[in-house]
Every structure is written in structure tokens, then in C-alpha cells.
PDB file of C-alpha atoms in Angstrom:
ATOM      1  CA  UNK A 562       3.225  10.749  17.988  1.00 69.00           C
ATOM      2  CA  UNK A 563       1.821  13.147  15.776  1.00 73.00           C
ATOM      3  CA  UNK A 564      -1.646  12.252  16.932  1.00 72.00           C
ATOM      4  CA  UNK A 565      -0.635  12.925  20.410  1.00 76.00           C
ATOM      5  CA  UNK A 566       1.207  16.422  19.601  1.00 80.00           C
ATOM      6  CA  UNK A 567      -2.267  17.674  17.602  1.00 77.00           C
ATOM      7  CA  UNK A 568      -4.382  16.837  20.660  1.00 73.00           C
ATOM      8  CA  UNK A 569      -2.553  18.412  22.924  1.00 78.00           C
ATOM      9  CA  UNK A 570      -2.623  21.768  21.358  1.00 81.00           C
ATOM     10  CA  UNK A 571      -5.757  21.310  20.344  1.00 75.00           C
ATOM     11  CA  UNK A 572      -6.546  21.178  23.703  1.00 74.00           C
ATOM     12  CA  UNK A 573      -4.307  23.903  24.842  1.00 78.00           C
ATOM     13  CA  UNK A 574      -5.580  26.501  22.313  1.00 78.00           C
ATOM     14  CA  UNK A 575      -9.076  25.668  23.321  1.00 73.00           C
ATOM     15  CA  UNK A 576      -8.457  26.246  26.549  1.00 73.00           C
ATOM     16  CA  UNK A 577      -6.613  29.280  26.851  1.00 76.00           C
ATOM     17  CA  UNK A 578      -9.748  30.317  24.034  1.00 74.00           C
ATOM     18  CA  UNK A 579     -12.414  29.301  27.026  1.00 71.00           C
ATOM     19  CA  UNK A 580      -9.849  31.122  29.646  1.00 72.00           C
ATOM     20  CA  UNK A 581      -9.725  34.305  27.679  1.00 73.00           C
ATOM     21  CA  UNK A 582     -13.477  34.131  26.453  1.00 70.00           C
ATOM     22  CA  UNK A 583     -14.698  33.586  29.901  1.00 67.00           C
ATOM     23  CA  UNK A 584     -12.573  35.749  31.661  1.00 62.00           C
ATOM     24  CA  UNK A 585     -11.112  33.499  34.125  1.00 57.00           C
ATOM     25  CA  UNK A 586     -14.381  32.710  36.213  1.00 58.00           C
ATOM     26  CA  UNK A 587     -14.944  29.152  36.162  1.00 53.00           C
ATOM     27  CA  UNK A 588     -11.410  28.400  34.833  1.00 53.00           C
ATOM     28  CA  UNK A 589      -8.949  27.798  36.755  1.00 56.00           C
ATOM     29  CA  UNK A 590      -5.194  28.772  35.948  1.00 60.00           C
ATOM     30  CA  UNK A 591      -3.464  25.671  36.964  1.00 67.00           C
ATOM     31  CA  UNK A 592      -2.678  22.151  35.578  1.00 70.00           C
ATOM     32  CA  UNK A 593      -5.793  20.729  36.529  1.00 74.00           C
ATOM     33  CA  UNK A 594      -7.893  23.099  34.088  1.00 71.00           C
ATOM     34  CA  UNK A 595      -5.288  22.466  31.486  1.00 74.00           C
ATOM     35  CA  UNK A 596      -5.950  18.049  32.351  1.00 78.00           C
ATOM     36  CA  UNK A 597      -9.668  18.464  31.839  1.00 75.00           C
ATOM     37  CA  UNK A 598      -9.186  20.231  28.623  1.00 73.00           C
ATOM     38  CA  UNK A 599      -6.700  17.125  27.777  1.00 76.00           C
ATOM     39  CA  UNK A 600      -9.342  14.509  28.853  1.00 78.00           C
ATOM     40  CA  UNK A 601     -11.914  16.180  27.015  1.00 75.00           C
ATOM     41  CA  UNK A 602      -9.921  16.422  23.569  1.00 72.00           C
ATOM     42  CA  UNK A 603      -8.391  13.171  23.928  1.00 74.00           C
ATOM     43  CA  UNK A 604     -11.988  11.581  24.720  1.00 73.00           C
ATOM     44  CA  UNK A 605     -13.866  12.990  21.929  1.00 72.00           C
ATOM     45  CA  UNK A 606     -11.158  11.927  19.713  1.00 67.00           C
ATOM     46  CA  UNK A 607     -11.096   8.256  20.844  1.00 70.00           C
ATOM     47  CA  UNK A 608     -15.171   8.563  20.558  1.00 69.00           C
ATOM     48  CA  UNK A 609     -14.956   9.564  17.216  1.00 60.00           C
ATOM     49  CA  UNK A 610     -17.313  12.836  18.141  1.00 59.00           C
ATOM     50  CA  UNK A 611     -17.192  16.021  19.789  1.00 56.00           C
ATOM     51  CA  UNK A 612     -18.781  18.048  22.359  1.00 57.00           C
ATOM     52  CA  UNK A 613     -16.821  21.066  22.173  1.00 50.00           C
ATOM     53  CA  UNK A 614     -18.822  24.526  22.706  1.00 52.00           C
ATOM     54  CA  UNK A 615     -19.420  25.181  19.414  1.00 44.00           C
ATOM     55  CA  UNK A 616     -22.179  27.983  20.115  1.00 51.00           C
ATOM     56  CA  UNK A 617     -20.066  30.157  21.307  1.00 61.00           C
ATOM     57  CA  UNK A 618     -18.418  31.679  18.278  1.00 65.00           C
ATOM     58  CA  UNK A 619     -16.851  31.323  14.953  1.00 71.00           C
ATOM     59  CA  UNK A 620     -13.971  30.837  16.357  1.00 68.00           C
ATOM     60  CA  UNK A 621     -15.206  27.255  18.529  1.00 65.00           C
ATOM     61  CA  UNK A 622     -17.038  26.579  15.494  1.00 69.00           C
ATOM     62  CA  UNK A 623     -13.890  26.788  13.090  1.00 73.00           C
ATOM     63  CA  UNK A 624     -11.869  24.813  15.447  1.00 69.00           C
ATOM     64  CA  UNK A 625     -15.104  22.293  16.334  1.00 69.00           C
ATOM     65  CA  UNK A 626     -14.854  21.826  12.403  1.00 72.00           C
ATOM     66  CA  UNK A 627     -10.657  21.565  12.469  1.00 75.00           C
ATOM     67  CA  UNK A 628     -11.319  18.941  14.681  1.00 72.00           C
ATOM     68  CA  UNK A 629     -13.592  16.831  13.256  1.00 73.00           C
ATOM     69  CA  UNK A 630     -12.022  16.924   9.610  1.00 80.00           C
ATOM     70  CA  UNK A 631      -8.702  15.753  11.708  1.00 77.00           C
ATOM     71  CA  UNK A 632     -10.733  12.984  13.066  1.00 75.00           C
ATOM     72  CA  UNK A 633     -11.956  11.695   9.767  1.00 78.00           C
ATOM     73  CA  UNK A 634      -8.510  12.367   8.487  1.00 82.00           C
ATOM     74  CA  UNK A 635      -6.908   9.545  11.189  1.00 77.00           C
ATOM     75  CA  UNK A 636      -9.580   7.372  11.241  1.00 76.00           C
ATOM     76  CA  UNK A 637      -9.096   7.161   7.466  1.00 82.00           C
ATOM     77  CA  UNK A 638      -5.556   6.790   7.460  1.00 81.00           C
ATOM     78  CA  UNK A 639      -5.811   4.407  10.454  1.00 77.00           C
ATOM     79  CA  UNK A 640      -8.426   2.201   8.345  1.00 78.00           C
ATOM     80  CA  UNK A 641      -5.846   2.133   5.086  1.00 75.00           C
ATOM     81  CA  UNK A 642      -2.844   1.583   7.352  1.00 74.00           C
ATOM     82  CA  UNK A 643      -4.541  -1.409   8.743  1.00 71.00           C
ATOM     83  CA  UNK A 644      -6.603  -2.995   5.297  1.00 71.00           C
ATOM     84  CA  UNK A 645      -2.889  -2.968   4.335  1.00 69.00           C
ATOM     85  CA  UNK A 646      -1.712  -5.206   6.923  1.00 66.00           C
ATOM     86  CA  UNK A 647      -4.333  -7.583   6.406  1.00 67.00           C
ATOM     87  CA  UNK A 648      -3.337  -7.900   2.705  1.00 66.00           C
ATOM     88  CA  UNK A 649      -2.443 -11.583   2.242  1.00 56.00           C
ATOM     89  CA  UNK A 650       1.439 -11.717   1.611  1.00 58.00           C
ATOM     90  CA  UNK A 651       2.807 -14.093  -1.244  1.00 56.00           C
ATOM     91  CA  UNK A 652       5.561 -16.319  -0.632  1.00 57.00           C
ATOM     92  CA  UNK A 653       8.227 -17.209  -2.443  1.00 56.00           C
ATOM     93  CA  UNK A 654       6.437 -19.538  -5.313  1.00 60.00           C
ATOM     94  CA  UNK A 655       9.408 -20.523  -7.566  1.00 65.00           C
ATOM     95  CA  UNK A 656      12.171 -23.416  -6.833  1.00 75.00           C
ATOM     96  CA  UNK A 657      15.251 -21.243  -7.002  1.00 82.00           C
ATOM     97  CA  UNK A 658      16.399 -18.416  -5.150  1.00 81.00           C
ATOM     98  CA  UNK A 659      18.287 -16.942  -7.322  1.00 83.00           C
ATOM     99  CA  UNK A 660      19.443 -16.278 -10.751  1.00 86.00           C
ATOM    100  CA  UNK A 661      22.751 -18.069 -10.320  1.00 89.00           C
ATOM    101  CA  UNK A 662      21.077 -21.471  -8.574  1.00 89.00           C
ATOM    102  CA  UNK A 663      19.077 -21.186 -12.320  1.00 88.00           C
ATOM    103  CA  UNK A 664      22.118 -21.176 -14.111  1.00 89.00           C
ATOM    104  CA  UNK A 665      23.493 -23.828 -12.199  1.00 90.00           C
ATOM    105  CA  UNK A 666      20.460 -25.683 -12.522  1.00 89.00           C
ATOM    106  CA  UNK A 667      20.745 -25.296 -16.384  1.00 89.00           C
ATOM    107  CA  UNK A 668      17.487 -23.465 -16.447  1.00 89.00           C
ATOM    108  CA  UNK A 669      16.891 -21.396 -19.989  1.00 89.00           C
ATOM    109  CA  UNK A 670      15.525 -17.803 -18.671  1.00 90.00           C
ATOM    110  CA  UNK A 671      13.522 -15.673 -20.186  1.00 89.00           C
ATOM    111  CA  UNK A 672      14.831 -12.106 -20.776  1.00 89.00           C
ATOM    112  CA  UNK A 673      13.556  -8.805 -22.835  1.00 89.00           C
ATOM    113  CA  UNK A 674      15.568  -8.886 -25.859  1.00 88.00           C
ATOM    114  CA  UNK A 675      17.267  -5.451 -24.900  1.00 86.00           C
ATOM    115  CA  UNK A 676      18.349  -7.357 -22.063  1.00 87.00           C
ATOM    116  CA  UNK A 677      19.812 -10.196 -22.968  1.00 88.00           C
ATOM    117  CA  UNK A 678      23.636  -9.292 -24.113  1.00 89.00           C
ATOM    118  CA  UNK A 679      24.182  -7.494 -21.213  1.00 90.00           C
ATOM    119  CA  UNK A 680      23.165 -10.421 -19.315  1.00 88.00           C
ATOM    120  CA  UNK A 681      25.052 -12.933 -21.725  1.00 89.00           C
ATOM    121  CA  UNK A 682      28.176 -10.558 -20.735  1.00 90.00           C
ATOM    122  CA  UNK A 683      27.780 -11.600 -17.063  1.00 89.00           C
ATOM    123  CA  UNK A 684      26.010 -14.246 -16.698  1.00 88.00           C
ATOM    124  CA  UNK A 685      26.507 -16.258 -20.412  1.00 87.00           C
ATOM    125  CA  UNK A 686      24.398 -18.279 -22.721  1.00 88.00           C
ATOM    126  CA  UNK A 687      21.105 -19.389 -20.750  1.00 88.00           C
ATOM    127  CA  UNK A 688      18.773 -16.358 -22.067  1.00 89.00           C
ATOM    128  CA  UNK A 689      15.834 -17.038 -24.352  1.00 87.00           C
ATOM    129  CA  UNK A 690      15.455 -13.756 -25.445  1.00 89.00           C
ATOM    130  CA  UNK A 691      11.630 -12.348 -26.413  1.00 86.00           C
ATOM    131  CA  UNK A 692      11.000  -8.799 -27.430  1.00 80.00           C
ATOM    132  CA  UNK A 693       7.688  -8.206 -26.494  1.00 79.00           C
ATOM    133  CA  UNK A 694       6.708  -6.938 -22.800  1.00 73.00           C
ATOM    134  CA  UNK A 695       4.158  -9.777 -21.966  1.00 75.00           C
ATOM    135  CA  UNK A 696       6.152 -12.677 -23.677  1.00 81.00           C
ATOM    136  CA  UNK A 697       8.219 -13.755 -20.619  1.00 82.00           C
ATOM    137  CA  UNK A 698       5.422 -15.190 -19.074  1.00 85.00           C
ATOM    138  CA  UNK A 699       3.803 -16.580 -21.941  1.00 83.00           C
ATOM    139  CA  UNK A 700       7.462 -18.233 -22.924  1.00 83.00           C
ATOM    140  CA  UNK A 701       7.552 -19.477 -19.490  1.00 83.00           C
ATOM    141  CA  UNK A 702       4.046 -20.826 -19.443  1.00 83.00           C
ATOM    142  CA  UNK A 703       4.489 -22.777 -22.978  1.00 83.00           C
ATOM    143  CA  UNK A 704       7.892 -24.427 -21.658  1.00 84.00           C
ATOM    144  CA  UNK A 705      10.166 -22.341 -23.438  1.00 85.00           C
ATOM    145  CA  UNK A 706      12.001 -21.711 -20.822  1.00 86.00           C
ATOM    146  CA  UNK A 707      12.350 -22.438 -16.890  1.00 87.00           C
ATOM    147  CA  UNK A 708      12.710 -18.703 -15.267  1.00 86.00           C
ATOM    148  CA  UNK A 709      11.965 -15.565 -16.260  1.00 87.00           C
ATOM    149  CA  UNK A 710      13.724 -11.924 -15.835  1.00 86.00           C
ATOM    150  CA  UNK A 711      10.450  -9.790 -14.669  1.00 84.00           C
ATOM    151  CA  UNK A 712       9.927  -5.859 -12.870  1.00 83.00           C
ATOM    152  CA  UNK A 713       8.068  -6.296  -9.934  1.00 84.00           C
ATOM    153  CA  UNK A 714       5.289  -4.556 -12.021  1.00 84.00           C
ATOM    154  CA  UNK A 715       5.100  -7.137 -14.643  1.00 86.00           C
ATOM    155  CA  UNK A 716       5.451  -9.946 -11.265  1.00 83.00           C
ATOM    156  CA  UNK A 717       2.293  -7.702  -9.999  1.00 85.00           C
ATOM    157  CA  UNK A 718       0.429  -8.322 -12.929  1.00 86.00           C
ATOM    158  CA  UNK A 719       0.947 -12.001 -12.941  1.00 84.00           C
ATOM    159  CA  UNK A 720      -0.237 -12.373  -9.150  1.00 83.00           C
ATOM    160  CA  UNK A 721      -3.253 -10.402  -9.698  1.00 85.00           C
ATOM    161  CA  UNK A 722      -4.073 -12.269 -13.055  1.00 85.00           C
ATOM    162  CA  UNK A 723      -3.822  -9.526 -15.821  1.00 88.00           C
ATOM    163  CA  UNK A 724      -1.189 -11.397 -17.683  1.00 84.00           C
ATOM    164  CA  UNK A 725      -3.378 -14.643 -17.694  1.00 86.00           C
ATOM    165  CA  UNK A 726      -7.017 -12.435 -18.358  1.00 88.00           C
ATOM    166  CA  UNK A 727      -4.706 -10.389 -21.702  1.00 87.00           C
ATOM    167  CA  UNK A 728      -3.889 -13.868 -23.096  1.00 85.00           C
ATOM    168  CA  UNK A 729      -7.054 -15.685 -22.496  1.00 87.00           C
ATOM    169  CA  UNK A 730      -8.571 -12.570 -24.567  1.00 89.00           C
ATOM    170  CA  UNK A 731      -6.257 -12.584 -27.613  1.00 86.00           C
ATOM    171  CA  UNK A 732      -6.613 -16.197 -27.281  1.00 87.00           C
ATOM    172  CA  UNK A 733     -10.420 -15.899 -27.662  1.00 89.00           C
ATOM    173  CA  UNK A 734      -9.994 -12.741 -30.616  1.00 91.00           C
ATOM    174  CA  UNK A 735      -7.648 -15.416 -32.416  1.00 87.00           C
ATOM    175  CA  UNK A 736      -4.736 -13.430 -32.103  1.00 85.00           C
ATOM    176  CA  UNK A 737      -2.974 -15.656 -30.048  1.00 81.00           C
ATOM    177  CA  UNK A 738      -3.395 -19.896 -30.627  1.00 82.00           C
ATOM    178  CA  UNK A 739      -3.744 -21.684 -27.590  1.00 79.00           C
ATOM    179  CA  UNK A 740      -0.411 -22.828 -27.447  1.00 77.00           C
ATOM    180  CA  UNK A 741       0.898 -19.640 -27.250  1.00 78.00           C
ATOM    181  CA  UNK A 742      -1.055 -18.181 -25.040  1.00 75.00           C
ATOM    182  CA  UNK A 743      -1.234 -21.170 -22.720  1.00 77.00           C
ATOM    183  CA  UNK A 744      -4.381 -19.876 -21.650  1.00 78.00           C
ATOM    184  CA  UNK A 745      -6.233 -21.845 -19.011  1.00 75.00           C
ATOM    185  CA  UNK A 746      -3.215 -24.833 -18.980  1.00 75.00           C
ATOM    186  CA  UNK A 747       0.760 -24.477 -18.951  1.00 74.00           C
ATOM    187  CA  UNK A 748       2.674 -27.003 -20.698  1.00 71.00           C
ATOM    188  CA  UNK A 749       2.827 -29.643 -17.906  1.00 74.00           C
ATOM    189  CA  UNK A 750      -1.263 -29.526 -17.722  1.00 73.00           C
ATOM    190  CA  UNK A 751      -0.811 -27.462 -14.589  1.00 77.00           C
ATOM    191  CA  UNK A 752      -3.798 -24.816 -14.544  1.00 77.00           C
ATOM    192  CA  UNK A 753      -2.279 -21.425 -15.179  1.00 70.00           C
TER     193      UNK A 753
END
């Protein structure tokens, strides 16, 4: 919609410029003059180009050049808008829903250790608490416990393989053992 509110007075001021520049000879004053000048914006726009007078004046030329960086501005935003559409969505990957189906399901969560009372308030004893960021998934990953407590950025890291590229490295410095880090395997044998 804003698109569509742009072009049209984009096409509007240029044609009460070419009315005023031109003195109204060759113009005419009436809707039909002001449809061409809509066709004409609206087709350069959908041809990704112009063909706008721009040897007339500064004044063409400044709005020849307004026009075109607004073009490369939509079809930019119009190519991100759609590349993230087409980004592959993840489904749901674990086999409860929720946090209370866990503790029904007598799973031992992970939780950050600054976490865990609060949670042992509410919810009671099922947390395996670890108090470094990155140790959830390792703790999951070595079967220390079932679920995990994660921000979506730490879940964003997991998905995109960080977490597993981090461990694989401190497994390969030696700060890590392989059990720990569960590099390449989990502790069913399941590849990581």
C-alpha cells in the first residue's frame, strides 16, 4: 500500500512538473493526462527502469534519481521479504510438548543453576542444574538428563550447529574429553 501511495505522487508531482514546465501545450488538464502519467510511473517501476525526461532539468534529474534509489530500495526489500519465506521452517523435534508432560514423564531437565530453585519452587525436584551457558546441551547430549530449559538464542545455536562446532573444538584442544563433549555421537550412538 505504501508502494502504491509513492507511485502515485510520484506520478502526480511529475506531472503537474511537465504541466507547469511546458506550459500547458501538449498537456492536457484532465484525468486522462493525469492516467498516462500513472501508467508511465507504474510501468517503469514494474520494469525495474525509467524513462522519465531526465534532460530537462535538475529538478527531473533529482526526482529521475528519487526514483530509481526507491526502486532498488523495494526490489531489495521485496528480495529479503521473500529469501525469508523460503527459509526452511523446523518442526517440533522433541517428544514432549511441554514442560509439565516432562515432569510427568519423569524426565530430569536441564536448567542454568540460577534457575533452578525458582523452578524447584513451582515445578519441584526434576532439575539437573549446570552453571555454565553451553552445558545444557552438552548434559543433554551425554544422558544426563532428558530435556533441557534453553532461550531461543541458545535453541538457535543448536539448529545452526555452533553448540556442536564449540564442543567438537574444545574436544579437539583437550579441554573437553569426548564424553563430555559428546562430540560427533550422543549417548545412545545417535550422531549429534
Amino acid at each position: 500500500l505504501g508502494i502504491a501511495a509513492f507511485l502515485c505522487s510520484m506520478a502526480t508531482v511529475l506531472w503537474i512538473l511537465h504541466v507547469v514546465e511546458n506550459g500547458w501545450e501538449g498537456c492536457s488538464l484532465s484525468v486522462v493526462g493525469w492516467i498516462r502519467f500513472q501508467f508511465a510511473i507504474w510501468h517503469d517501476f514494474l520494469l525495474g527502469g525509467g524513462n522519465v525526461e531526465v534532460e530537462k532539468g535538475p529538478i527531473y534529474k533529482f526526482l529521475h534519481l528519487s526514483f530509481a534509489f526507491f526502486i532498488l530500495v523495494a526490489l531489495a526489500s521485496y528480495t529479503a521479504s521473500l529469501a525469508s519465506m523460503l527459509v526452511i521452517q523446523r518442526g517440533s523435534a522433541g517428544a514432549v510438548k511441554d514442560i509439565y508432560e516432562a515432569i510427568d514423564q519423569n524426565y530430569r531437565i536441564c536448567a542454568p543453576s540460577a534457575l533452578v530453585d525458582t523452578f524447584e519452587s513451582v515445578f519441584g525436584k526434576v532439575f539437573v542444574p549446570h552453571a555454565d551457558y553451553m552445558a545444557g546441551p552438552r548434559n543433554f547430549y551425554a544422558g544426563n538428563c532428558e530435556g533441557m530449559v534453553l532461550s531461543q538464542d541458545l535453541i538457535d545455536q543448536l539448529y545452526s550447529g555452533e553448540i556442536r562446532d564449540r564442543d567438537c573444538a574444545q574436544v579437539s584442544s583437550g579441554s573437553l574429553t569426548d564424553a563430555e563433549g559428546c562430540c560427533h555421537k550422543d549417548h545412545r550412538g545417535s550422531p549429534r
